[in-house]
Short mmCIF file of C-alpha atoms in Angstrom, two decimals:
data_model
loop_
_atom_site.label_atom_id
_atom_site.label_comp_id
_atom_site.label_asym_id
_atom_site.label_seq_id
_atom_site.Cartn_x
_atom_site.Cartn_y
_atom_site.Cartn_z
CA MET E 1 -102.87 4.47 14.74
CA ALA E 2 -100.46 7.24 15.76
CA PHE E 3 -97.96 5.46 13.73
CA TRP E 4 -99.73 5.19 10.56
CA ASP E 5 -100.98 8.81 10.94
CA PHE E 6 -97.31 9.82 11.37
CA LEU E 7 -96.43 8.16 7.99
CA LYS E 8 -99.38 9.83 6.11
CA GLY E 9 -98.33 13.15 7.50
CA LYS E 10 -101.43 13.23 9.77
CA GLN E 11 -103.76 13.54 6.70
CA ASP E 12 -107.09 12.03 6.30
CA LYS E 13 -106.21 10.84 2.69
CA THR E 14 -105.90 7.19 2.31
CA ILE E 15 -102.75 6.06 0.57
CA GLU E 16 -102.72 2.74 -1.27
CA LEU E 17 -99.44 0.76 -1.75
CA GLN E 18 -98.39 -2.48 -3.52
CA LEU E 19 -96.67 -4.44 -0.96
CA ASP E 20 -93.27 -4.08 -2.57
CA GLN E 21 -93.57 -0.38 -2.42
CA VAL E 22 -94.00 -0.36 1.46
CA PRO E 23 -90.45 -0.61 2.66
CA GLU E 24 -89.45 2.43 0.32
CA PHE E 25 -92.43 4.43 1.64
CA VAL E 26 -91.73 3.77 5.34
CA GLU E 27 -87.83 4.42 4.82
CA LYS E 28 -88.55 7.84 3.26
CA SER E 29 -91.46 8.51 5.81
CA VAL E 30 -88.64 8.09 8.83
CA LEU E 31 -85.56 9.19 7.09
CA GLY E 32 -85.64 12.97 8.72
CA ARG E 33 -86.71 11.50 12.10
CA ARG E 34 -84.05 8.96 12.02
CA LYS E 35 -81.54 11.52 11.63
CA GLN E 36 -82.90 13.58 14.47
CA LEU E 37 -83.05 10.47 16.70
CA ASP E 38 -79.45 9.54 15.98
CA GLU E 39 -78.48 13.15 17.00
CA ILE E 40 -79.99 12.78 20.37
CA ILE E 41 -78.92 9.26 20.95
CA ALA E 42 -75.25 10.25 20.29
CA LYS E 43 -75.61 13.31 22.49
CA LYS E 44 -77.10 11.69 25.53
CA PHE E 45 -74.80 8.41 25.07
CA SER E 46 -71.85 10.80 25.45
CA GLU E 47 -73.15 12.49 28.29
CA ILE E 48 -73.81 9.04 30.04
CA LYS E 49 -70.39 7.94 29.32
CA PHE E 50 -69.18 11.16 30.89
CA VAL E 51 -71.32 10.43 34.05
CA LEU E 52 -69.88 7.00 34.28
CA GLY E 53 -66.41 8.37 33.96
CA GLN E 54 -67.07 10.61 36.90
CA MET E 55 -68.68 7.80 38.95
CA ARG E 56 -65.50 5.55 38.45
CA LEU E 57 -63.34 8.39 39.60
CA SER E 58 -65.57 8.87 43.07
CA LEU E 59 -65.35 5.00 43.52
CA ASP E 60 -61.55 5.36 43.20
CA ASP E 61 -61.74 8.47 45.74
CA LEU E 62 -64.00 6.04 47.88
CA GLU E 63 -61.43 3.26 47.95
CA LYS E 64 -58.42 5.51 48.92
CA LYS E 65 -60.37 7.39 51.82
CA PRO E 66 -58.73 6.63 55.05
CA LEU E 67 -61.34 5.58 58.01
CA GLU E 68 -60.13 7.73 60.97
CA SER E 69 -62.69 6.65 63.34
CA GLU E 70 -61.17 5.49 66.79
CA ASN E 71 -63.99 2.89 66.87
CA VAL E 72 -62.48 -0.45 65.65
CA ARG E 73 -65.86 -2.24 65.24
CA LEU E 74 -67.39 0.93 63.41
CA ASN E 75 -64.25 1.02 61.12
CA LYS E 76 -64.83 -2.89 60.44
CA ILE E 77 -68.46 -2.12 59.63
CA VAL E 78 -68.06 0.71 57.18
CA GLY E 79 -64.75 -0.81 55.74
CA THR E 80 -66.84 -4.06 54.66
CA ALA E 81 -69.92 -1.84 53.69
CA ARG E 82 -67.14 0.19 51.32
CA ILE E 83 -66.00 -2.80 49.66
CA GLN E 84 -69.50 -4.19 48.70
CA THR E 85 -70.22 -0.66 47.60
CA ILE E 86 -67.35 -0.37 45.37
CA THR E 87 -68.02 -3.96 44.01
CA ARG E 88 -71.56 -3.19 43.24
CA PHE E 89 -71.11 0.00 41.61
CA SER E 90 -68.12 -1.17 39.45
CA SER E 91 -70.30 -3.77 38.07
CA LEU E 92 -73.08 -1.59 37.60
CA LEU E 93 -71.18 0.94 35.58
CA SER E 94 -69.83 -1.64 33.29
CA LYS E 95 -73.25 -3.05 32.86
CA LEU E 96 -74.74 0.65 32.14
CA GLU E 97 -72.26 1.52 29.41
CA PRO E 98 -74.24 2.57 26.06
CA PRO E 99 -74.36 -0.11 23.14
CA SER E 100 -73.70 1.02 19.68
CA PRO E 101 -76.19 3.82 18.95
CA ASN E 102 -76.56 2.17 15.21
CA GLU E 103 -78.41 -0.80 16.66
CA LEU E 104 -81.80 0.51 17.29
CA ASP E 105 -83.15 -2.86 18.59
CA SER E 106 -80.02 -2.58 21.48
CA VAL E 107 -80.62 1.21 22.04
CA LYS E 108 -84.28 0.76 22.76
CA ARG E 109 -83.64 -2.46 24.91
CA TYR E 110 -81.00 -0.40 26.71
CA CYS E 111 -83.10 2.67 27.26
CA ILE E 112 -86.04 0.71 28.68
CA GLU E 113 -83.92 -1.77 30.98
CA SER E 114 -81.23 0.55 32.05
CA ASN E 115 -83.31 2.90 34.46
CA GLU E 116 -85.14 -0.21 36.24
CA PHE E 117 -81.75 -1.94 36.77
CA LEU E 118 -80.31 1.00 38.13
CA LYS E 119 -83.05 1.44 40.65
CA LYS E 120 -83.00 -2.25 41.52
CA GLU E 121 -79.27 -2.03 42.24
CA ILE E 122 -79.61 1.00 44.43
CA GLU E 123 -82.34 -0.46 46.43
CA GLN E 124 -80.57 -3.82 47.01
CA GLY E 125 -77.20 -1.84 47.79
CA GLY E 126 -79.04 0.68 49.88
CA LYS E 127 -77.78 -0.64 53.27
CA SER E 128 -74.04 -0.81 52.26
CA ILE E 129 -74.38 2.57 50.58
CA ALA E 130 -75.77 4.05 53.77
CA TYR E 131 -72.86 2.62 56.19
CA THR E 132 -70.25 3.59 53.74
CA GLY E 133 -71.69 7.35 53.61
CA PHE E 134 -71.60 7.27 57.40
CA TYR E 135 -67.85 8.42 57.56
CA LEU E 136 -67.25 8.82 53.63
CA LYS E 137 -69.94 11.36 52.84
CA GLU E 138 -68.24 12.97 50.04
CA PRO E 139 -67.25 10.30 47.69
CA VAL E 140 -70.60 8.63 48.47
CA LYS E 141 -72.53 11.86 47.58
CA GLN E 142 -70.73 12.18 44.45
CA ILE E 143 -71.69 8.73 43.45
CA GLY E 144 -75.19 9.65 44.66
CA GLN E 145 -75.35 12.77 42.22
CA GLY E 146 -74.15 10.44 39.30
CA VAL E 147 -76.87 8.33 40.05
CA LYS E 148 -79.47 10.85 39.84
CA GLU E 149 -77.88 12.13 36.58
CA LEU E 150 -78.09 8.77 35.09
CA GLY E 151 -81.60 8.37 36.24
CA GLN E 152 -82.76 11.69 34.43
CA GLN E 153 -80.80 10.76 31.25
CA PHE E 154 -82.51 7.29 31.19
CA SER E 155 -86.07 8.95 31.71
CA PHE E 156 -85.27 11.30 29.02
CA LEU E 157 -84.13 8.49 26.46
CA ASN E 158 -87.47 6.65 27.75
CA ASN E 159 -89.72 9.56 26.21
CA GLN E 160 -87.83 9.63 23.15
CA ILE E 161 -88.42 6.07 22.30
CA SER E 162 -92.13 6.98 22.36
CA GLU E 163 -91.47 10.21 20.82
CA PHE E 164 -89.83 8.28 17.69
CA ALA E 165 -91.92 5.18 18.02
CA ALA E 166 -92.13 5.08 13.96
CA VAL E 167 -88.16 4.90 13.80
CA PHE E 168 -87.73 2.13 16.06
CA LEU E 169 -90.76 0.28 14.40
CA GLN E 170 -89.27 0.71 11.08
CA ALA E 171 -87.06 -2.70 11.45
CA SER E 172 -89.99 -4.60 12.66
CA ILE E 173 -92.25 -3.67 9.74
CA GLU E 174 -89.30 -4.60 7.38
CA ASP E 175 -89.15 -8.01 9.06
CA LEU E 176 -92.93 -8.34 8.86
CA LEU E 177 -92.99 -7.58 5.32
CA LYS E 178 -90.18 -10.01 4.54
CA GLU E 179 -92.33 -12.77 6.32
CA ILE E 180 -95.28 -11.83 4.30
CA GLY E 181 -93.58 -11.98 1.15
CA GLU E 182 -92.12 -15.39 1.93
CA LYS E 183 -95.44 -16.74 2.83
CA SER E 184 -96.89 -15.25 -0.37
CA LYS E 185 -94.39 -17.12 -2.55
CA ALA E 186 -95.02 -20.31 -0.54
CA ILE E 187 -98.66 -19.62 -1.46
CA THR E 188 -98.37 -19.02 -5.10
CA LEU E 189 -96.35 -22.33 -5.24
CA LEU E 190 -99.04 -24.45 -3.44
CA GLU E 191 -101.81 -22.70 -5.83
CA SER E 192 -99.58 -23.62 -8.62
CA ASP E 193 -99.10 -27.39 -7.26
CA VAL E 194 -102.99 -27.35 -6.56
CA GLY E 195 -103.73 -26.10 -10.31
CA LYS E 196 -101.40 -28.81 -11.74
CA ALA E 197 -103.27 -31.73 -9.59
CA GLU E 198 -106.79 -30.27 -10.63
CA GLN E 199 -105.76 -30.43 -14.25
CA ALA E 200 -104.47 -33.94 -13.69
CA ILE E 201 -107.64 -34.87 -12.36
CA VAL E 202 -109.75 -33.34 -15.16
CA ALA E 203 -107.57 -35.41 -17.49
CA ALA E 204 -107.80 -38.48 -15.87
CA GLN E 205 -111.87 -37.83 -15.68
CA LYS E 206 -111.75 -37.33 -19.42
CA SER E 207 -109.83 -40.42 -19.91
CA LYS E 208 -112.22 -42.40 -17.71
CA THR E 209 -115.16 -41.22 -19.89
CA SER E 210 -113.36 -41.82 -23.17
CA VAL E 211 -112.47 -45.48 -22.01
CA GLN E 212 -116.20 -45.96 -20.65
CA SER E 213 -117.33 -44.73 -24.21
CA GLU E 214 -115.15 -46.99 -25.90
CA ILE E 215 -116.50 -49.98 -23.71
CA SER E 216 -120.07 -49.07 -24.42
CA SER E 217 -119.37 -48.98 -28.09
CA LEU E 218 -117.59 -52.59 -27.73
CA LYS E 219 -120.63 -54.04 -26.21
CA LYS E 220 -122.80 -52.63 -29.13
CA SER E 221 -120.42 -54.14 -31.76
CA GLU E 222 -121.13 -57.28 -34.12
CA ALA E 223 -118.08 -58.83 -32.80
CA PHE E 224 -119.14 -58.43 -28.91
CA GLY E 225 -122.32 -60.14 -29.87
CA LEU E 226 -120.65 -63.20 -31.62
CA ILE E 227 -118.25 -63.50 -28.59
CA ALA E 228 -121.10 -63.25 -25.84
CA LYS E 229 -123.16 -66.16 -28.08
CA LEU E 230 -119.96 -68.41 -28.02
CA ASN E 231 -119.46 -67.88 -24.31
CA GLU E 232 -123.39 -68.99 -23.97
CA LYS E 233 -122.98 -72.33 -26.05
CA ARG E 234 -119.89 -73.18 -23.93
CA ARG E 235 -121.96 -72.98 -20.80
#
């Protein structure tokens, strides 16, 4: 309901449209909103890319930091955890690279899935992150700050999906109208075939009636009576 209210300018007046008028109406209705959304996405994707870049620098710093503990066993544990953390985050950051802002379906999917994906990866890698931060506090702290900022960005973008629902639905509406148009053509062709079949049936019935009438007339004719008498004599 909210979507259609938006398209109508939240007026109670009903707008009647022909099916082929709907695409243009929808496009004009969401045009200004699309430009506004594009600006927001471009800005936020730029900010996300910056955070990802900073986190990569923190991973480089983490990899280069020496383990200075005299406890060999602890160094081994932290060293292993550091490798796991770097591997996990390197993969994570690659997967969180924003898609093309022009592909709204990809943008929507990215905004919805990225925050949950980020939370899941942090939860699964929590143990190795904690061990790594035991000695290497500063780079791990910087990575944690990056995770926090990404979470805020993804939450904001998720809210924008609801705010700009009409824009995201435009492509779905166009696909639906295209499907309706194709089915309407198929129905028209079918109705045409049915009409031709009905005409053929009517013509056949008329022909049958005509033949039956001719047969009835023949039976009443003098020639038919003579033929009938000759058949009786042969018996």
